Coordinates of C-alpha atoms in Angstrom, one line a residue:
M1285 CA 5.6 -17.9 4.9
A1286 CA 1.9 -18.9 5.8
A1287 CA 2.9 -20.9 8.8
S1288 CA 5.4 -18.4 10.6
A1289 CA 4.3 -15.5 9.5
L1290 CA 2.3 -14.4 13.0
T1291 CA 4.5 -16.1 15.7
A1292 CA 6.0 -13.6 18.4
D1293 CA 9.0 -12.2 16.9
A1294 CA 7.3 -12.2 13.2
C1295 CA 8.1 -8.6 11.6
V1296 CA 7.3 -7.1 8.5
A1297 CA 11.2 -7.2 7.6
S1298 CA 10.7 -10.8 7.8
L1299 CA 9.0 -11.0 4.4
V1300 CA 12.6 -9.7 2.6
D1301 CA 14.1 -12.0 4.5
H1302 CA 11.6 -15.4 2.7
A1303 CA 11.3 -13.9 -0.8
A1304 CA 15.0 -14.0 -0.4
R1305 CA 15.8 -17.4 0.6
S1306 CA 12.9 -18.8 -1.5
N1307 CA 13.3 -16.8 -4.3
P1308 CA 16.4 -15.3 -4.4
N1309 CA 17.3 -14.5 -8.3
G1310 CA 13.4 -14.0 -9.0
V1311 CA 12.6 -10.3 -9.9
A1312 CA 11.3 -8.0 -6.5
L1313 CA 10.9 -4.4 -7.8
S1314 CA 11.3 -2.9 -11.2
C1315 CA 11.0 1.1 -11.5
G1316 CA 12.0 2.5 -15.1
S1317 CA 14.9 0.7 -15.8
S1318 CA 15.6 -0.3 -12.1
R1319 CA 15.2 -3.7 -11.3
S1320 CA 16.2 -5.9 -8.1
T1321 CA 16.0 -9.3 -7.6
W1322 CA 14.8 -10.3 -4.1
R1323 CA 18.6 -11.4 -3.4
E1324 CA 20.5 -7.9 -4.0
L1325 CA 16.7 -6.4 -2.2
V1326 CA 17.4 -8.2 0.8
A1327 CA 21.4 -7.1 0.6
S1328 CA 20.1 -3.5 0.2
V1329 CA 17.2 -3.0 3.2
G1330 CA 20.4 -4.6 5.4
R1331 CA 22.9 -1.9 4.8
I1332 CA 19.9 1.0 4.6
A1333 CA 19.1 -0.9 8.2
A1334 CA 22.3 -1.0 9.5
G1335 CA 22.8 3.3 7.9
L1336 CA 19.7 3.9 10.4
R1337 CA 20.9 1.8 13.2
S1338 CA 23.7 4.4 12.8
L1339 CA 22.2 7.8 12.6
P1340 CA 23.0 9.4 16.5
S1341 CA 18.8 10.9 16.5
F1342 CA 17.8 6.7 16.3
A1343 CA 16.3 4.2 18.7
A1344 CA 14.9 1.6 19.0
G1345 CA 10.8 2.8 18.5
A1346 CA 11.8 6.3 16.3
R1347 CA 9.3 7.7 13.9
V1348 CA 10.5 7.8 10.3
A1349 CA 8.7 9.8 8.1
L1350 CA 8.7 8.9 4.6
L1351 CA 8.2 11.7 1.7
A1352 CA 8.8 10.6 -1.7
H1353 CA 7.3 9.4 -4.8
N1354 CA 6.7 6.1 -5.4
S1355 CA 10.1 3.8 -6.1
A1356 CA 12.1 0.9 -5.4
L1357 CA 13.5 3.1 -3.0
Y1358 CA 10.5 4.3 -0.7
V1359 CA 10.2 0.1 -0.8
E1360 CA 13.5 -0.6 0.8
Y1361 CA 13.3 2.4 3.2
V1362 CA 10.2 1.1 4.6
F1363 CA 11.3 -2.7 4.9
A1364 CA 14.4 -1.1 6.7
I1365 CA 12.7 0.7 8.9
A1366 CA 11.0 -1.5 10.4
A1367 CA 14.9 -4.1 10.5
A1368 CA 16.2 -1.4 11.9
G1369 CA 13.4 -1.1 15.0
G1370 CA 11.7 2.1 13.9
I1371 CA 8.3 3.2 12.7
V1372 CA 7.1 4.1 9.6
T1373 CA 5.4 7.5 9.1
P1374 CA 4.5 8.0 6.1
L1375 CA 3.9 11.3 4.7
N1376 CA 0.9 12.2 2.1
T1377 CA 3.1 13.4 -1.1
R1378 CA -0.4 15.7 -1.4
A1379 CA -0.4 17.3 1.5
S1380 CA -0.4 21.1 2.2
T1381 CA 3.2 21.9 3.8
G1382 CA 1.6 22.3 7.4
E1383 CA -0.4 19.0 7.5
L1384 CA 3.3 17.4 7.0
R1385 CA 4.5 19.8 9.6
H1386 CA 1.9 18.9 11.2
V1387 CA 2.0 14.7 11.5
L1388 CA 6.0 15.1 11.5
D1389 CA 4.9 17.3 14.9
D1390 CA 2.4 14.8 16.2
S1391 CA 4.1 11.9 15.5
G1392 CA 7.5 13.0 17.1
A1393 CA 9.1 11.7 14.3
A1394 CA 13.0 11.7 14.7
V1395 CA 14.2 11.0 11.4
L1396 CA 12.7 12.5 7.7
C1397 CA 13.7 10.8 5.3
L1398 CA 12.7 13.6 2.0
E1399 CA 12.9 12.7 -1.7
A1400 CA 15.0 15.1 -3.1
S1401 CA 12.3 16.7 -5.5
F1402 CA 10.1 17.9 -2.2
G1403 CA 14.2 20.0 -0.8
G1404 CA 11.3 22.9 -1.8
L1405 CA 9.4 22.1 1.5
L1406 CA 12.0 22.5 3.5
S1407 CA 11.8 26.3 5.5
A1408 CA 13.2 28.0 9.0
D1409 CA 9.9 26.2 10.6
M1410 CA 10.1 22.7 8.0
P1411 CA 10.8 19.7 9.0
P1412 CA 9.7 20.7 12.6
P1413 CA 12.3 20.5 15.7
C1414 CA 11.7 16.8 16.7
V1415 CA 13.2 16.1 13.7
R1416 CA 16.8 16.0 13.6
T1417 CA 18.4 14.0 10.8
L1418 CA 17.2 14.6 7.6
V1419 CA 18.6 12.1 5.0
V1420 CA 17.6 13.2 1.6
L1421 CA 16.9 10.2 -0.8
P1422 CA 17.3 10.8 -4.5
R1423 CA 14.8 11.4 -7.7
N1424 CA 15.1 8.5 -10.0
G1425 CA 18.0 8.0 -12.1
A1426 CA 19.9 10.8 -10.1
P1427 CA 23.1 10.6 -8.4
S1428 CA 22.2 9.6 -4.3
D1429 CA 24.9 12.5 -3.2
A1430 CA 23.3 15.8 -4.9
L1431 CA 21.7 17.4 -2.2
P1432 CA 18.7 20.5 -2.7
A1433 CA 20.4 23.8 -1.9
A1434 CA 17.7 24.5 1.0
T1435 CA 19.3 22.0 3.4
A1436 CA 22.6 24.2 3.4
G1437 CA 23.5 24.8 6.7
R1438 CA 21.2 22.5 8.7
A1439 CA 22.8 20.6 11.4
D1440 CA 22.3 17.0 10.2
V1441 CA 21.9 16.2 7.0
R1442 CA 23.0 12.7 4.8
T1443 CA 22.6 11.9 1.7
H1444 CA 21.3 8.3 0.8
G1445 CA 25.3 7.4 0.1
A1446 CA 25.8 8.8 3.1
L1447 CA 23.5 7.0 5.4
V1448 CA 24.8 3.2 3.4
A1449 CA 27.8 3.9 4.0
A1450 CA 28.0 4.7 7.1
G1451 CA 26.0 1.7 7.5
A1452 CA 28.8 -0.2 6.3
A1453 CA 30.9 0.9 8.9
A1454 CA 29.2 0.5 11.3
G1455 CA 29.0 -3.6 10.7
P1456 CA 27.0 -6.2 11.0
L1457 CA 23.3 -5.5 12.1
P1458 CA 22.3 -5.6 15.4
P1459 CA 19.4 -8.1 16.4
R1460 CA 15.9 -6.5 15.6
D1461 CA 15.0 -4.6 18.6
W1462 CA 10.6 -3.5 17.5
G1463 CA 8.2 -4.9 20.8
G1464 CA 7.4 -8.4 18.6
A1465 CA 4.6 -9.2 16.7
S1466 CA 2.5 -7.2 18.6
G1467 CA 4.3 -4.6 18.3
A1468 CA 3.9 -0.8 15.8
F1469 CA 4.9 -1.5 12.1
G1470 CA 4.0 2.4 11.3
I1471 CA 2.0 5.4 11.5
F1472 CA -0.5 5.7 8.9
Y1473 CA -2.2 9.3 9.1
T1474 CA -6.3 9.7 8.2
S1475 CA -7.5 12.3 5.8
G1476 CA -9.2 14.1 8.7
T1477 CA -12.5 14.1 7.3
T1478 CA -14.0 14.0 10.3
G1479 CA -11.7 16.0 12.6
G1480 CA -8.0 17.0 12.3
P1481 CA -5.8 13.8 10.9
K1482 CA -5.0 11.2 13.3
G1483 CA -2.4 8.6 13.8
V1484 CA -3.4 5.5 13.5
V1485 CA -1.0 2.9 14.6
L1486 CA -0.7 -0.8 13.0
S1487 CA 1.4 -3.7 14.2
H1488 CA 3.8 -6.1 12.8
A1489 CA 1.2 -9.0 13.0
G1490 CA -1.8 -6.6 12.2
Q1491 CA 0.3 -6.1 8.7
L1492 CA 1.1 -9.7 7.7
L1493 CA -1.7 -10.7 8.7
Q1494 CA -3.3 -8.2 6.3
A1495 CA -0.9 -9.7 3.7
L1496 CA -2.2 -13.2 4.4
N1497 CA -5.5 -12.9 4.1
K1498 CA -5.1 -10.8 0.5
R1499 CA -2.2 -13.6 -0.4
S1500 CA -4.8 -15.8 0.0
A1501 CA -7.8 -14.5 -1.4
I1502 CA -6.3 -12.8 -4.9
R1503 CA -3.9 -16.2 -5.2
L1504 CA -0.4 -14.6 -5.2
H1505 CA 2.2 -16.9 -6.0
R1506 CA 6.0 -16.7 -7.2
A1507 CA 5.3 -15.7 -11.1
S1508 CA 2.2 -13.1 -9.4
V1509 CA 3.5 -9.7 -11.1
Y1510 CA 1.5 -6.9 -9.7
L1511 CA 1.5 -3.0 -11.7
G1512 CA 1.0 -0.8 -8.4
V1513 CA -0.7 3.0 -9.2
L1514 CA -1.3 2.8 -5.7
P1515 CA 0.6 5.5 -3.6
L1516 CA 2.4 3.5 -1.6
F1517 CA 2.3 6.0 1.4
H1518 CA -1.7 4.7 1.8
V1519 CA -1.9 1.9 3.5
G1520 CA -4.0 0.0 0.9
G1521 CA -1.0 0.6 -1.7
L1522 CA 1.7 -0.9 0.8
S1523 CA -0.4 -3.1 2.3
I1524 CA -0.7 -5.0 -1.2
A1525 CA 2.7 -4.7 -1.9
L1526 CA 3.6 -6.9 1.5
A1527 CA 1.8 -9.1 0.4
V1528 CA 3.2 -9.7 -3.2
A1529 CA 6.6 -9.5 -1.1
M1530 CA 5.3 -12.5 1.1
A1531 CA 4.1 -14.6 -2.2
A1532 CA 7.8 -13.2 -3.6
G1533 CA 6.6 -12.2 -6.2
T1534 CA 7.2 -8.8 -8.4
L1535 CA 6.5 -5.6 -7.9
V1536 CA 6.0 -3.2 -10.7
L1537 CA 6.1 0.4 -9.8
H1538 CA 4.7 2.8 -12.5
P1539 CA 5.9 6.0 -12.1
P1540 CA 3.0 8.7 -11.5
G1541 CA 1.9 12.3 -13.9
G1542 CA 2.4 12.5 -17.7
E1543 CA 0.4 13.1 -19.9
R1544 CA -2.9 10.7 -20.3
P1545 CA -1.4 8.7 -16.8
W1546 CA -3.6 5.8 -16.9
E1547 CA -3.7 4.9 -20.8
A1548 CA 0.6 5.2 -19.5
A1549 CA -0.4 2.0 -16.6
W1550 CA -2.3 0.1 -18.5
R1551 CA 0.1 -0.1 -21.8
A1552 CA 2.8 -0.9 -18.6
A1553 CA 0.4 -3.5 -17.4
A1554 CA 0.8 -5.1 -20.7
A1555 CA 4.6 -4.9 -21.5
H1556 CA 5.1 -6.2 -18.4
G1557 CA 2.6 -9.6 -18.4
A1558 CA 1.1 -8.1 -15.0
T1559 CA -0.7 -10.5 -13.5
L1560 CA -2.0 -8.1 -10.4
L1561 CA -3.9 -4.7 -10.9
V1562 CA -5.8 -2.9 -7.8
V1563 CA -7.1 0.5 -8.0
V1564 CA -10.5 1.7 -6.5
P1565 CA -13.2 2.3 -9.3
T1566 CA -12.3 6.1 -10.3
V1567 CA -9.0 4.9 -11.6
L1568 CA -10.6 1.4 -12.9
E1569 CA -12.6 3.7 -14.9
L1570 CA -10.1 5.7 -16.7
M1571 CA -7.7 2.7 -17.7
L1572 CA -10.6 1.7 -19.7
G1573 CA -10.9 4.1 -21.6
G1574 CA -13.0 6.6 -19.6
G1575 CA -16.4 6.4 -21.4
N1576 CA -15.0 8.5 -24.2
D1577 CA -12.3 7.0 -25.9
A1578 CA -12.5 3.8 -27.4
P1579 CA -11.1 0.8 -25.0
P1580 CA -7.6 -0.1 -24.3
A1581 CA -6.5 -4.1 -25.7
P1582 CA -7.6 -6.4 -23.4
L1583 CA -5.1 -8.2 -21.2
P1584 CA -4.9 -11.4 -20.9
S1585 CA -1.9 -12.0 -18.4
V1586 CA -4.4 -10.5 -15.6
E1587 CA -4.9 -13.2 -13.2
A1588 CA -7.0 -11.1 -10.6
L1589 CA -8.1 -7.3 -10.0
L1590 CA -8.9 -6.3 -6.5
V1591 CA -11.2 -3.2 -6.0
G1592 CA -11.6 -1.3 -3.3
G1593 CA -13.0 2.6 -1.4
S1594 CA -15.9 2.7 -3.2
S1595 CA -18.5 -0.2 -5.0
L1596 CA -18.7 -1.5 -8.5
T1597 CA -20.8 -0.2 -10.9
P1598 CA -22.6 -3.8 -13.1
P1599 CA -21.1 -1.6 -16.1
L1600 CA -17.9 -1.0 -14.7
V1601 CA -17.7 -4.6 -14.3
A1602 CA -19.2 -5.7 -17.5
R1603 CA -16.7 -3.6 -19.2
A1604 CA -13.6 -5.5 -17.0
A1605 CA -14.0 -8.4 -17.6
A1606 CA -14.9 -8.2 -21.4
L1607 CA -10.8 -6.4 -21.2
L1608 CA -9.5 -9.0 -18.4
P1609 CA -10.9 -11.8 -19.8
R1610 CA -8.6 -14.1 -17.4
A1611 CA -9.6 -11.9 -13.6
Q1612 CA -10.9 -12.6 -11.4
I1613 CA -12.9 -9.3 -10.2
V1614 CA -12.8 -9.0 -5.7
Q1615 CA -14.4 -6.4 -4.7
T1616 CA -13.3 -4.9 -1.1
Y1617 CA -14.2 -3.0 2.1
A1618 CA -11.8 -2.0 3.8
C1619 CA -10.5 1.3 6.2
T1620 CA -7.2 2.6 7.8
E1621 CA -8.2 1.8 11.0
A1622 CA -8.7 -2.3 10.4
G1623 CA -4.8 -2.4 8.6
S1624 CA -6.4 -2.8 5.5
S1625 CA -8.9 -5.3 4.0
I1626 CA -12.4 -5.7 6.2
T1627 CA -14.2 -8.0 3.6
F1628 CA -13.6 -9.5 0.3
K1629 CA -16.0 -10.5 -2.4
P1630 CA -15.1 -12.4 -5.6
L1631 CA -17.3 -11.4 -7.9
A1632 CA -19.7 -15.1 -9.6
R1633 CA -17.9 -16.0 -13.2
P1634 CA -20.3 -17.9 -14.3
A1635 CA -19.2 -20.0 -17.5
G1636 CA -19.8 -17.9 -20.9
A1637 CA -19.8 -14.8 -18.0
A1638 CA -17.0 -13.1 -19.9
E1639 CA -18.2 -13.9 -23.6
E1640 CA -21.9 -12.4 -22.0
A1641 CA -19.9 -9.2 -21.0
A1642 CA -17.7 -8.9 -23.9
A1643 CA -21.0 -8.9 -26.1
A1644 CA -22.3 -6.2 -23.9
A1645 CA -19.5 -4.0 -23.7
A1646 CA -19.4 -4.2 -28.1
A1647 CA -23.0 -3.0 -28.0
A1648 CA -21.8 0.2 -26.6
A1649 CA -22.2 1.2 -30.1
D1650 CA -25.9 1.4 -30.2
G1651 CA -25.9 4.5 -27.7
A1652 CA -28.2 3.7 -24.6
A1653 CA -28.9 0.3 -25.0
A1654 CA -25.2 -0.4 -24.0
D1655 CA -25.5 0.3 -20.3
D1656 CA -28.6 -1.9 -20.0
A1657 CA -26.8 -4.9 -21.8
A1658 CA -23.5 -4.1 -19.7
A1659 CA -25.7 -3.9 -16.8
A1660 CA -27.8 -7.1 -17.9
A1661 CA -24.4 -9.3 -18.0
A1662 CA -22.8 -7.4 -15.0
A1663 CA -25.6 -8.7 -12.9
Q1664 CA -24.6 -12.8 -13.3
L1665 CA -20.6 -11.6 -12.5
L1666 CA -22.1 -9.4 -9.0
G1667 CA -24.5 -12.5 -8.0
R1668 CA -26.4 -9.4 -6.0
A1669 CA -26.0 -5.4 -6.0
Q1670 CA -23.6 -3.3 -4.4
P1671 CA -21.6 -6.4 -2.1
V1672 CA -18.6 -5.7 -0.1
G1673 CA -18.5 -9.8 0.4
W1674 CA -17.5 -11.8 3.5
A1675 CA -15.1 -11.0 6.8
V1676 CA -11.4 -12.2 6.7
P1677 CA -10.4 -14.5 8.0
L1678 CA -10.5 -13.5 12.3
A1679 CA -12.2 -10.5 11.8
R1680 CA -15.8 -10.4 13.3
I1681 CA -17.8 -8.1 12.1
A1682 CA -20.9 -6.8 13.4
I1683 CA -23.6 -4.5 12.4
L1684 CA -24.7 -2.1 15.1
D1685 CA -27.7 0.5 16.2
E1686 CA -26.0 4.2 16.7
A1687 CA -26.4 2.7 20.6
L1688 CA -23.3 0.1 19.8
R1689 CA -26.1 -2.6 19.8
P1690 CA -26.1 -5.4 17.5
L1691 CA -29.3 -5.4 14.7
P1692 CA -31.1 -8.5 12.9
A1693 CA -29.8 -9.3 10.0
G1694 CA -31.5 -7.0 6.5
A1695 CA -31.1 -3.8 9.1
V1696 CA -28.8 -0.7 8.7
G1697 CA -26.7 1.1 11.1
Q1698 CA -22.7 1.1 11.5
I1699 CA -20.0 -1.2 10.4
A1700 CA -17.8 -2.7 13.7
T1701 CA -15.4 -4.7 13.2
A1702 CA -12.4 -6.9 16.1
G1703 CA -9.7 -9.1 16.2
P1704 CA -5.9 -9.5 15.0
H1705 CA -5.9 -6.9 12.4
L1706 CA -7.5 -3.7 14.2
M1707 CA -4.7 -0.9 14.9
L1708 CA -3.6 -0.6 18.0
G1709 CA -5.1 3.1 18.7
Y1710 CA -4.5 6.2 18.1
W1711 CA -1.3 7.5 17.9
R1712 CA -1.5 9.7 21.5
Q1713 CA -4.8 10.4 21.9
P1714 CA -5.8 7.4 24.3
A1715 CA -9.3 8.5 24.6
L1716 CA -10.1 7.7 21.0
S1717 CA -8.5 5.0 21.2
A1718 CA -10.3 3.9 24.1
A1719 CA -13.5 4.8 22.2
A1720 CA -13.1 3.7 18.6
L1721 CA -11.8 0.1 20.4

């Protein structure tokens, strides 16, 4: 896949086709009691894609919004929307009804795929008029023909089962029509911290490049098992899932919520023999015991720990190294407009570093001296304070002043990046796009 991932006709959905050929009987998705192989997944994606193509409201380039918790079906729909020639528009499950309405209206989504548990959000003006078809997805383990009461009387409401049946009746999926690798794969809305939410348009080629870079940086392979705790509506969560698919590995989706969820996630990682964890520092802190509880048992199966969102502190690196003794710890710097990761920094692990970090963590019982010991051990691992690493392949990075002029090495300024990983632009905001690109 590495050689053909970025051809002119490449599509994100081709990741599933490749994995089904290279590892047909390998486990692709695991969520609760549900498991599917890559052979089964490619067939399911094809049925859903054919169902989408059969909708009167669907055409090439149609925005298809997804509002659902992490599940195997979520992953299937992402690939199916791409295979059908649509544009994936993930919705934040934590957003307010008003925010969701804005995203649907701004994107002009023609189809909304809604998990049944979100049926309470439906009202006379939700979804907005642009949404012509509502596809109701079952909760994990729920029957696919269950419809929320709020869907009664709506013009075009389909269950997941009915959509798949319509696809089967329509026959084989026609050739893909998505505008080539440079066409839009998805629209990811920012949180709006610097104004209202903006739709970041990401291409197939950019997301395939991100998957390729991640696969290389953390050495993913067919036996890789990723425990997914990041939300798939976030570009970081979806990007790493695409990287696992490129390697034809296994994506284990850990359900959110429950009592002490991060302890449960750590236990799930042990039960599934997870080789990869991807987290932000606050989540890592909680998974490692939060600093208050007794630390969990070590996870020797983990080969890589990828951390983004903010910089790791030396004590946290030391604790992670002690409890993940075989893991390469990698810091990444990322943003939505760059399609996910801009830099990777493999943190140095000299011989004996894991043992030193373990000794530092054991010193926690000694009170204040523990922080000093952990920091000293982690300093060797980090090599230098707060690194963000080096640019991903094919990306260029510069530090600019307020007038967008390059600054000399060591100066403080704005981070600028250019390359094929970048967004195509902000959805329906040409002036902002021109200023950013």
